[in-house]
Amino acid sequence: MAEKRKAPESDTKNRILDAAERLYVEHGVDGVSLRPVTAAARANLAAVNYHFGSRDNLLRAMLERRLDPLNAARDRLLDACEARWGERLACEHMLAALFVPALHQAREAGESGYERMRFLGRVYSDASPLVTGLLKSRYDATQRRFLAGFARSLPELALPDLKLRLSFVMKAVAGVVAGSGLREVLVAFGRDGTDIPTASSEIAILASFGNLMAGALMAPARTDARLRIFDDVFSLSGPNTDRPEGVAASLQMDAAE
């Protein structure tokens, strides 16, 4: 009788990582516990301990498997952008260098492309200490490099304001990408009706997201006219005594000038 061939260790390890990734997409860090992972991966607890040693190590390996090549690709693309445009590098170039590698990674995943994008969306909208700590410690150099590039392309923004806007934009986009309705969003943004992001639809997808992101990054911080509109609506919601005194006083001063 022929001896039954054992699955290579790498197969078992990848099945465990794939299972952890699927659970993470749907349930976040708290949903990635060892028993559901082993059940989904058709593996045993000993295999998880052998390959990773602990749940936290499994989570880190799951994240690094996707984020290491993603951030390396971002650095390479930013190198190419800087070589081509130099000081003329615009906000839109920075956004493209940030998101094009993610679109490529999704396309290379084929039928799993949407889930790959949802995974990345989940990562960048995750506030858990393990994920935020890994992003800061392992990919800090790439993050600082992109922050410096955005600062050069948007010199009118003070650094604290730029950081706040980038955080807002990244969290907003990541929240959309992590959602179960991502397929519908990408088909609508891609404009070509395809079910899987393709090279032909990636530019349309990027341009649609990019227009929204660039608008948020480049919008005026605040104008008196806009402030008055919000203050007028606020005044309709209750007695005038409920209005913030500082806002009302500043508007009165502006009107008197």
PDB file of C-alpha atoms in Angstrom:
ATOM      1  CA  MET A   1       0.000   0.000   0.000  1.00  0.00           C
ATOM      2  CA  ALA A   2       1.356   3.383  -0.972  1.00  0.00           C
ATOM      3  CA  GLU A   3       2.214   5.618   1.931  1.00  0.00           C
ATOM      4  CA  LYS A   4      -0.119   8.601   2.254  1.00  0.00           C
ATOM      5  CA  ARG A   5       1.777  11.780   1.402  1.00  0.00           C
ATOM      6  CA  LYS A   6       1.929  14.338   4.183  1.00  0.00           C
ATOM      7  CA  ALA A   7       1.046  17.902   3.334  1.00  0.00           C
ATOM      8  CA  PRO A   8       4.121  20.154   3.246  1.00  0.00           C
ATOM      9  CA  GLU A   9       4.562  22.297   6.328  1.00  0.00           C
ATOM     10  CA  SER A  10       4.221  25.405   4.201  1.00  0.00           C
ATOM     11  CA  ASP A  11       0.733  24.270   3.080  1.00  0.00           C
ATOM     12  CA  THR A  12      -0.421  23.911   6.675  1.00  0.00           C
ATOM     13  CA  LYS A  13       1.090  27.255   7.637  1.00  0.00           C
ATOM     14  CA  ASN A  14      -0.582  29.035   4.718  1.00  0.00           C
ATOM     15  CA  ARG A  15      -3.943  27.410   5.466  1.00  0.00           C
ATOM     16  CA  ILE A  16      -3.702  28.699   9.026  1.00  0.00           C
ATOM     17  CA  LEU A  17      -2.798  32.197   7.821  1.00  0.00           C
ATOM     18  CA  ASP A  18      -5.603  32.175   5.240  1.00  0.00           C
ATOM     19  CA  ALA A  19      -8.129  31.106   7.870  1.00  0.00           C
ATOM     20  CA  ALA A  20      -6.939  33.779  10.294  1.00  0.00           C
ATOM     21  CA  GLU A  21      -7.185  36.396   7.554  1.00  0.00           C
ATOM     22  CA  ARG A  22     -10.789  35.460   6.711  1.00  0.00           C
ATOM     23  CA  LEU A  23     -11.802  35.603  10.360  1.00  0.00           C
ATOM     24  CA  TYR A  24     -10.029  38.931  10.801  1.00  0.00           C
ATOM     25  CA  VAL A  25     -11.846  40.478   7.842  1.00  0.00           C
ATOM     26  CA  GLU A  26     -15.236  39.536   9.266  1.00  0.00           C
ATOM     27  CA  HIS A  27     -14.656  39.939  12.999  1.00  0.00           C
ATOM     28  CA  GLY A  28     -11.489  41.928  13.647  1.00  0.00           C
ATOM     29  CA  VAL A  29      -8.683  41.015  16.034  1.00  0.00           C
ATOM     30  CA  ASP A  30     -11.042  39.739  18.729  1.00  0.00           C
ATOM     31  CA  GLY A  31     -12.555  37.275  16.257  1.00  0.00           C
ATOM     32  CA  VAL A  32      -9.235  35.577  15.544  1.00  0.00           C
ATOM     33  CA  SER A  33      -9.071  32.980  18.290  1.00  0.00           C
ATOM     34  CA  LEU A  34      -7.195  29.726  17.905  1.00  0.00           C
ATOM     35  CA  ARG A  35     -10.056  27.214  17.900  1.00  0.00           C
ATOM     36  CA  PRO A  36     -12.004  28.843  15.034  1.00  0.00           C
ATOM     37  CA  VAL A  37      -8.741  29.268  13.126  1.00  0.00           C
ATOM     38  CA  THR A  38      -7.753  25.619  13.480  1.00  0.00           C
ATOM     39  CA  ALA A  39     -11.257  24.499  12.513  1.00  0.00           C
ATOM     40  CA  ALA A  40     -11.317  26.690   9.395  1.00  0.00           C
ATOM     41  CA  ALA A  41      -7.766  25.665   8.443  1.00  0.00           C
ATOM     42  CA  ARG A  42      -8.386  21.933   9.032  1.00  0.00           C
ATOM     43  CA  ALA A  43      -5.396  21.930  11.358  1.00  0.00           C
ATOM     44  CA  ASN A  44      -4.821  21.196  15.025  1.00  0.00           C
ATOM     45  CA  LEU A  45      -3.730  23.423  17.874  1.00  0.00           C
ATOM     46  CA  ALA A  46      -0.297  21.811  17.909  1.00  0.00           C
ATOM     47  CA  ALA A  47       0.274  22.994  14.326  1.00  0.00           C
ATOM     48  CA  VAL A  48      -0.554  26.587  15.282  1.00  0.00           C
ATOM     49  CA  ASN A  49       1.806  26.427  18.244  1.00  0.00           C
ATOM     50  CA  TYR A  50       4.518  24.849  16.100  1.00  0.00           C
ATOM     51  CA  HIS A  51       4.380  27.482  13.364  1.00  0.00           C
ATOM     52  CA  PHE A  52       3.567  30.588  15.404  1.00  0.00           C
ATOM     53  CA  GLY A  53       3.922  29.895  19.110  1.00  0.00           C
ATOM     54  CA  SER A  54       1.034  32.111  20.189  1.00  0.00           C
ATOM     55  CA  ARG A  55      -2.099  33.869  18.986  1.00  0.00           C
ATOM     56  CA  ASP A  56      -0.359  37.254  18.916  1.00  0.00           C
ATOM     57  CA  ASN A  57       2.470  35.851  16.806  1.00  0.00           C
ATOM     58  CA  LEU A  58      -0.103  34.379  14.425  1.00  0.00           C
ATOM     59  CA  LEU A  59      -1.791  37.772  14.094  1.00  0.00           C
ATOM     60  CA  ARG A  60       1.521  39.502  13.422  1.00  0.00           C
ATOM     61  CA  ALA A  61       2.482  36.923  10.787  1.00  0.00           C
ATOM     62  CA  MET A  62      -0.953  37.324   9.167  1.00  0.00           C
ATOM     63  CA  LEU A  63      -0.514  41.105   8.960  1.00  0.00           C
ATOM     64  CA  GLU A  64       3.128  41.057   7.856  1.00  0.00           C
ATOM     65  CA  ARG A  65       2.392  38.589   5.054  1.00  0.00           C
ATOM     66  CA  ARG A  66       0.325  41.262   3.269  1.00  0.00           C
ATOM     67  CA  LEU A  67       1.732  44.520   4.621  1.00  0.00           C
ATOM     68  CA  ASP A  68       5.441  43.837   4.057  1.00  0.00           C
ATOM     69  CA  PRO A  69       5.125  43.534   0.255  1.00  0.00           C
ATOM     70  CA  LEU A  70       2.509  46.315   0.171  1.00  0.00           C
ATOM     71  CA  ASN A  71       4.729  48.871   1.871  1.00  0.00           C
ATOM     72  CA  ALA A  72       7.793  47.796  -0.104  1.00  0.00           C
ATOM     73  CA  ALA A  73       5.791  48.388  -3.302  1.00  0.00           C
ATOM     74  CA  ARG A  74       4.695  51.789  -2.007  1.00  0.00           C
ATOM     75  CA  ASP A  75       8.303  52.804  -1.415  1.00  0.00           C
ATOM     76  CA  ARG A  76       9.335  51.656  -4.895  1.00  0.00           C
ATOM     77  CA  LEU A  77       6.473  53.519  -6.564  1.00  0.00           C
ATOM     78  CA  LEU A  78       7.185  56.673  -4.584  1.00  0.00           C
ATOM     79  CA  ASP A  79      10.851  56.384  -5.696  1.00  0.00           C
ATOM     80  CA  ALA A  80       9.666  56.314  -9.312  1.00  0.00           C
ATOM     81  CA  CYS A  81       7.272  59.241  -8.791  1.00  0.00           C
ATOM     82  CA  GLU A  82       9.977  61.363  -7.170  1.00  0.00           C
ATOM     83  CA  ALA A  83      12.412  60.535  -9.961  1.00  0.00           C
ATOM     84  CA  ARG A  84       9.906  61.589 -12.611  1.00  0.00           C
ATOM     85  CA  TRP A  85       8.217  64.642 -11.067  1.00  0.00           C
ATOM     86  CA  GLY A  86      10.635  65.801  -8.371  1.00  0.00           C
ATOM     87  CA  GLU A  87       9.479  69.058  -6.785  1.00  0.00           C
ATOM     88  CA  ARG A  88       6.382  69.016  -9.010  1.00  0.00           C
ATOM     89  CA  LEU A  89       5.006  66.029  -7.080  1.00  0.00           C
ATOM     90  CA  ALA A  90       1.354  66.847  -6.299  1.00  0.00           C
ATOM     91  CA  CYS A  91      -1.091  65.606  -3.687  1.00  0.00           C
ATOM     92  CA  GLU A  92      -2.679  63.358  -6.304  1.00  0.00           C
ATOM     93  CA  HIS A  93       0.685  61.719  -7.057  1.00  0.00           C
ATOM     94  CA  MET A  94       1.102  60.962  -3.351  1.00  0.00           C
ATOM     95  CA  LEU A  95      -2.377  59.451  -3.114  1.00  0.00           C
ATOM     96  CA  ALA A  96      -1.750  57.305  -6.185  1.00  0.00           C
ATOM     97  CA  ALA A  97       1.591  56.057  -4.823  1.00  0.00           C
ATOM     98  CA  LEU A  98      -0.197  55.127  -1.604  1.00  0.00           C
ATOM     99  CA  PHE A  99      -3.146  53.259  -3.125  1.00  0.00           C
ATOM    100  CA  VAL A 100      -1.998  51.842  -6.480  1.00  0.00           C
ATOM    101  CA  PRO A 101       0.025  49.037  -4.812  1.00  0.00           C
ATOM    102  CA  ALA A 102      -3.078  47.998  -2.867  1.00  0.00           C
ATOM    103  CA  LEU A 103      -5.105  47.811  -6.082  1.00  0.00           C
ATOM    104  CA  HIS A 104      -2.360  45.751  -7.732  1.00  0.00           C
ATOM    105  CA  GLN A 105      -2.254  43.388  -4.760  1.00  0.00           C
ATOM    106  CA  ALA A 106      -6.012  42.902  -5.019  1.00  0.00           C
ATOM    107  CA  ARG A 107      -5.859  42.218  -8.751  1.00  0.00           C
ATOM    108  CA  GLU A 108      -3.067  39.690  -8.303  1.00  0.00           C
ATOM    109  CA  ALA A 109      -5.265  37.839  -5.793  1.00  0.00           C
ATOM    110  CA  GLY A 110      -7.750  37.069  -8.598  1.00  0.00           C
ATOM    111  CA  GLU A 111     -11.069  35.774  -7.279  1.00  0.00           C
ATOM    112  CA  SER A 112      -9.980  36.729  -3.755  1.00  0.00           C
ATOM    113  CA  GLY A 113      -9.306  40.335  -4.765  1.00  0.00           C
ATOM    114  CA  TYR A 114     -12.259  41.822  -2.937  1.00  0.00           C
ATOM    115  CA  GLU A 115     -11.428  39.992   0.258  1.00  0.00           C
ATOM    116  CA  ARG A 116      -7.817  41.170  -0.032  1.00  0.00           C
ATOM    117  CA  MET A 117      -8.983  44.760  -0.265  1.00  0.00           C
ATOM    118  CA  ARG A 118     -11.384  44.266   2.629  1.00  0.00           C
ATOM    119  CA  PHE A 119      -8.473  42.896   4.647  1.00  0.00           C
ATOM    120  CA  LEU A 120      -6.414  46.028   3.986  1.00  0.00           C
ATOM    121  CA  GLY A 121      -9.400  48.210   4.807  1.00  0.00           C
ATOM    122  CA  ARG A 122      -9.866  46.379   8.078  1.00  0.00           C
ATOM    123  CA  VAL A 123      -6.182  46.846   8.951  1.00  0.00           C
ATOM    124  CA  TYR A 124      -6.156  50.603   8.373  1.00  0.00           C
ATOM    125  CA  SER A 125      -9.441  51.174  10.209  1.00  0.00           C
ATOM    126  CA  ASP A 126      -8.423  48.970  13.155  1.00  0.00           C
ATOM    127  CA  ALA A 127      -7.809  50.769  16.457  1.00  0.00           C
ATOM    128  CA  SER A 128      -6.598  47.709  18.375  1.00  0.00           C
ATOM    129  CA  PRO A 129      -3.207  48.142  20.100  1.00  0.00           C
ATOM    130  CA  LEU A 130      -1.714  45.122  18.330  1.00  0.00           C
ATOM    131  CA  VAL A 131      -2.480  46.438  14.832  1.00  0.00           C
ATOM    132  CA  THR A 132      -1.704  50.102  15.464  1.00  0.00           C
ATOM    133  CA  GLY A 133       1.479  49.120  17.282  1.00  0.00           C
ATOM    134  CA  LEU A 134       2.642  46.969  14.365  1.00  0.00           C
ATOM    135  CA  LEU A 135       1.892  49.702  11.823  1.00  0.00           C
ATOM    136  CA  LYS A 136       3.861  52.236  13.845  1.00  0.00           C
ATOM    137  CA  SER A 137       6.840  50.057  14.673  1.00  0.00           C
ATOM    138  CA  ARG A 138       7.311  48.083  11.463  1.00  0.00           C
ATOM    139  CA  TYR A 139       6.212  50.571   8.805  1.00  0.00           C
ATOM    140  CA  ASP A 140       7.078  53.868  10.487  1.00  0.00           C
ATOM    141  CA  ALA A 141       9.755  54.769   7.915  1.00  0.00           C
ATOM    142  CA  THR A 142       7.293  54.428   5.021  1.00  0.00           C
ATOM    143  CA  GLN A 143       4.606  56.376   6.888  1.00  0.00           C
ATOM    144  CA  ARG A 144       7.037  59.198   7.677  1.00  0.00           C
ATOM    145  CA  ARG A 145       8.195  59.311   4.096  1.00  0.00           C
ATOM    146  CA  PHE A 146       4.651  59.692   2.779  1.00  0.00           C
ATOM    147  CA  LEU A 147       3.830  62.299   5.416  1.00  0.00           C
ATOM    148  CA  ALA A 148       6.849  64.327   4.288  1.00  0.00           C
ATOM    149  CA  GLY A 149       5.726  64.002   0.665  1.00  0.00           C
ATOM    150  CA  PHE A 150       2.218  65.193   1.448  1.00  0.00           C
ATOM    151  CA  ALA A 151       3.677  68.089   3.450  1.00  0.00           C
ATOM    152  CA  ARG A 152       5.756  69.165   0.444  1.00  0.00           C
ATOM    153  CA  SER A 153       2.776  68.922  -1.893  1.00  0.00           C
ATOM    154  CA  LEU A 154       0.463  70.808   0.494  1.00  0.00           C
ATOM    155  CA  PRO A 155       2.736  73.523   1.972  1.00  0.00           C
ATOM    156  CA  GLU A 156      -0.229  75.679   2.954  1.00  0.00           C
ATOM    157  CA  LEU A 157      -1.254  73.163   5.630  1.00  0.00           C
ATOM    158  CA  ALA A 158       0.339  73.213   9.061  1.00  0.00           C
ATOM    159  CA  LEU A 159       1.683  69.790  10.017  1.00  0.00           C
ATOM    160  CA  PRO A 160      -0.908  69.118  12.782  1.00  0.00           C
ATOM    161  CA  ASP A 161      -3.718  69.975  10.362  1.00  0.00           C
ATOM    162  CA  LEU A 162      -2.200  67.764   7.661  1.00  0.00           C
ATOM    163  CA  LYS A 163      -1.886  64.822  10.060  1.00  0.00           C
ATOM    164  CA  LEU A 164      -5.519  65.244  11.136  1.00  0.00           C
ATOM    165  CA  ARG A 165      -6.730  65.363   7.534  1.00  0.00           C
ATOM    166  CA  LEU A 166      -4.678  62.344   6.494  1.00  0.00           C
ATOM    167  CA  SER A 167      -5.997  60.374   9.467  1.00  0.00           C
ATOM    168  CA  PHE A 168      -9.562  61.363   8.574  1.00  0.00           C
ATOM    169  CA  VAL A 169      -9.121  60.442   4.905  1.00  0.00           C
ATOM    170  CA  MET A 170      -7.402  57.118   5.606  1.00  0.00           C
ATOM    171  CA  LYS A 171      -9.940  56.032   8.230  1.00  0.00           C
ATOM    172  CA  ALA A 172     -12.886  57.051   6.048  1.00  0.00           C
ATOM    173  CA  VAL A 173     -11.620  55.194   2.972  1.00  0.00           C
ATOM    174  CA  ALA A 174     -10.527  52.179   5.027  1.00  0.00           C
ATOM    175  CA  GLY A 175     -13.973  51.965   6.622  1.00  0.00           C
ATOM    176  CA  VAL A 176     -15.627  51.858   3.195  1.00  0.00           C
ATOM    177  CA  VAL A 177     -13.132  49.322   1.829  1.00  0.00           C
ATOM    178  CA  ALA A 178     -13.520  47.049   4.867  1.00  0.00           C
ATOM    179  CA  GLY A 179     -17.304  46.881   4.479  1.00  0.00           C
ATOM    180  CA  SER A 180     -19.293  44.013   3.039  1.00  0.00           C
ATOM    181  CA  GLY A 181     -20.623  46.329   0.294  1.00  0.00           C
ATOM    182  CA  LEU A 182     -17.178  46.888  -1.234  1.00  0.00           C
ATOM    183  CA  ARG A 183     -18.041  44.984  -4.416  1.00  0.00           C
ATOM    184  CA  GLU A 184     -20.872  47.381  -5.246  1.00  0.00           C
ATOM    185  CA  VAL A 185     -18.696  50.411  -4.496  1.00  0.00           C
ATOM    186  CA  LEU A 186     -15.857  49.254  -6.742  1.00  0.00           C
ATOM    187  CA  VAL A 187     -18.151  48.269  -9.594  1.00  0.00           C
ATOM    188  CA  ALA A 188     -19.775  51.715  -9.407  1.00  0.00           C
ATOM    189  CA  PHE A 189     -16.429  53.504  -9.198  1.00  0.00           C
ATOM    190  CA  GLY A 190     -14.845  51.286 -11.862  1.00  0.00           C
ATOM    191  CA  ARG A 191     -17.591  52.147 -14.344  1.00  0.00           C
ATOM    192  CA  ASP A 192     -17.025  49.010 -16.405  1.00  0.00           C
ATOM    193  CA  GLY A 193     -19.322  46.537 -14.654  1.00  0.00           C
ATOM    194  CA  THR A 194     -16.615  43.989 -13.927  1.00  0.00           C
ATOM    195  CA  ASP A 195     -16.842  41.865 -10.811  1.00  0.00           C
ATOM    196  CA  ILE A 196     -13.076  41.796 -10.170  1.00  0.00           C
ATOM    197  CA  PRO A 197     -10.853  44.883 -10.260  1.00  0.00           C
ATOM    198  CA  THR A 198      -8.850  44.816 -13.490  1.00  0.00           C
ATOM    199  CA  ALA A 199      -6.097  46.957 -14.938  1.00  0.00           C
ATOM    200  CA  SER A 200      -8.683  48.817 -17.024  1.00  0.00           C
ATOM    201  CA  SER A 201     -10.892  49.644 -14.047  1.00  0.00           C
ATOM    202  CA  GLU A 202      -8.149  50.478 -11.536  1.00  0.00           C
ATOM    203  CA  ILE A 203      -7.563  53.995 -12.875  1.00  0.00           C
ATOM    204  CA  ALA A 204     -11.283  54.800 -12.700  1.00  0.00           C
ATOM    205  CA  ILE A 205     -11.501  53.393  -9.161  1.00  0.00           C
ATOM    206  CA  LEU A 206      -8.430  55.329  -8.060  1.00  0.00           C
ATOM    207  CA  ALA A 207      -9.664  58.552  -9.672  1.00  0.00           C
ATOM    208  CA  SER A 208     -13.056  58.267  -7.952  1.00  0.00           C
ATOM    209  CA  PHE A 209     -11.537  57.667  -4.521  1.00  0.00           C
ATOM    210  CA  GLY A 210      -8.735  60.130  -5.238  1.00  0.00           C
ATOM    211  CA  ASN A 211     -11.101  62.986  -6.043  1.00  0.00           C
ATOM    212  CA  LEU A 212     -12.823  62.530  -2.697  1.00  0.00           C
ATOM    213  CA  MET A 213      -9.560  62.220  -0.771  1.00  0.00           C
ATOM    214  CA  ALA A 214      -7.848  65.143  -2.493  1.00  0.00           C
ATOM    215  CA  GLY A 215     -10.894  67.300  -1.841  1.00  0.00           C
ATOM    216  CA  ALA A 216     -10.695  66.581   1.882  1.00  0.00           C
ATOM    217  CA  LEU A 217      -6.949  67.220   1.996  1.00  0.00           C
ATOM    218  CA  MET A 218      -7.030  70.469   0.022  1.00  0.00           C
ATOM    219  CA  ALA A 219     -10.265  72.052   1.278  1.00  0.00           C
ATOM    220  CA  PRO A 220     -10.034  75.350   3.191  1.00  0.00           C
ATOM    221  CA  ALA A 221      -9.802  74.672   6.903  1.00  0.00           C
ATOM    222  CA  ARG A 222     -12.677  77.018   7.730  1.00  0.00           C
ATOM    223  CA  THR A 223     -14.330  80.085   6.230  1.00  0.00           C
ATOM    224  CA  ASP A 224     -16.448  82.669   8.002  1.00  0.00           C
ATOM    225  CA  ALA A 225     -19.279  82.145   5.502  1.00  0.00           C
ATOM    226  CA  ARG A 226     -19.324  78.411   6.148  1.00  0.00           C
ATOM    227  CA  LEU A 227     -19.136  78.959   9.895  1.00  0.00           C
ATOM    228  CA  ARG A 228     -22.182  81.247   9.726  1.00  0.00           C
ATOM    229  CA  ILE A 229     -24.190  78.600   7.872  1.00  0.00           C
ATOM    230  CA  PHE A 230     -23.518  75.993  10.537  1.00  0.00           C
ATOM    231  CA  ASP A 231     -24.183  78.519  13.285  1.00  0.00           C
ATOM    232  CA  ASP A 232     -27.523  79.458  11.694  1.00  0.00           C
ATOM    233  CA  VAL A 233     -28.608  75.815  11.618  1.00  0.00           C
ATOM    234  CA  PHE A 234     -27.367  75.323  15.173  1.00  0.00           C
ATOM    235  CA  SER A 235     -29.531  78.240  16.289  1.00  0.00           C
ATOM    236  CA  LEU A 236     -32.640  76.479  14.952  1.00  0.00           C
ATOM    237  CA  SER A 237     -32.037  73.420  17.125  1.00  0.00           C
ATOM    238  CA  GLY A 238     -32.811  75.134  20.455  1.00  0.00           C
ATOM    239  CA  PRO A 239     -32.721  78.352  22.455  1.00  0.00           C
ATOM    240  CA  ASN A 240     -29.990  80.801  21.595  1.00  0.00           C
ATOM    241  CA  THR A 241     -28.576  80.320  25.063  1.00  0.00           C
ATOM    242  CA  ASP A 242     -27.499  76.833  23.989  1.00  0.00           C
ATOM    243  CA  ARG A 243     -25.197  78.205  21.312  1.00  0.00           C
ATOM    244  CA  PRO A 244     -21.484  78.148  22.102  1.00  0.00           C
ATOM    245  CA  GLU A 245     -20.688  81.659  23.308  1.00  0.00           C
ATOM    246  CA  GLY A 246     -17.342  81.732  21.537  1.00  0.00           C
ATOM    247  CA  VAL A 247     -18.902  81.071  18.132  1.00  0.00           C
ATOM    248  CA  ALA A 248     -21.694  83.586  18.580  1.00  0.00           C
ATOM    249  CA  ALA A 249     -19.279  86.243  19.825  1.00  0.00           C
ATOM    250  CA  SER A 250     -16.842  85.707  16.986  1.00  0.00           C
ATOM    251  CA  LEU A 251     -19.632  86.011  14.429  1.00  0.00           C
ATOM    252  CA  GLN A 252     -20.855  89.239  16.004  1.00  0.00           C
ATOM    253  CA  MET A 253     -17.334  90.633  15.909  1.00  0.00           C
ATOM    254  CA  ASP A 254     -16.966  89.647  12.246  1.00  0.00           C
ATOM    255  CA  ALA A 255     -20.277  91.320  11.393  1.00  0.00           C
ATOM    256  CA  ALA A 256     -19.258  94.533  13.171  1.00  0.00           C
ATOM    257  CA  GLU A 257     -15.981  94.848  11.268  1.00  0.00           C
TER     258      GLU A 257
END
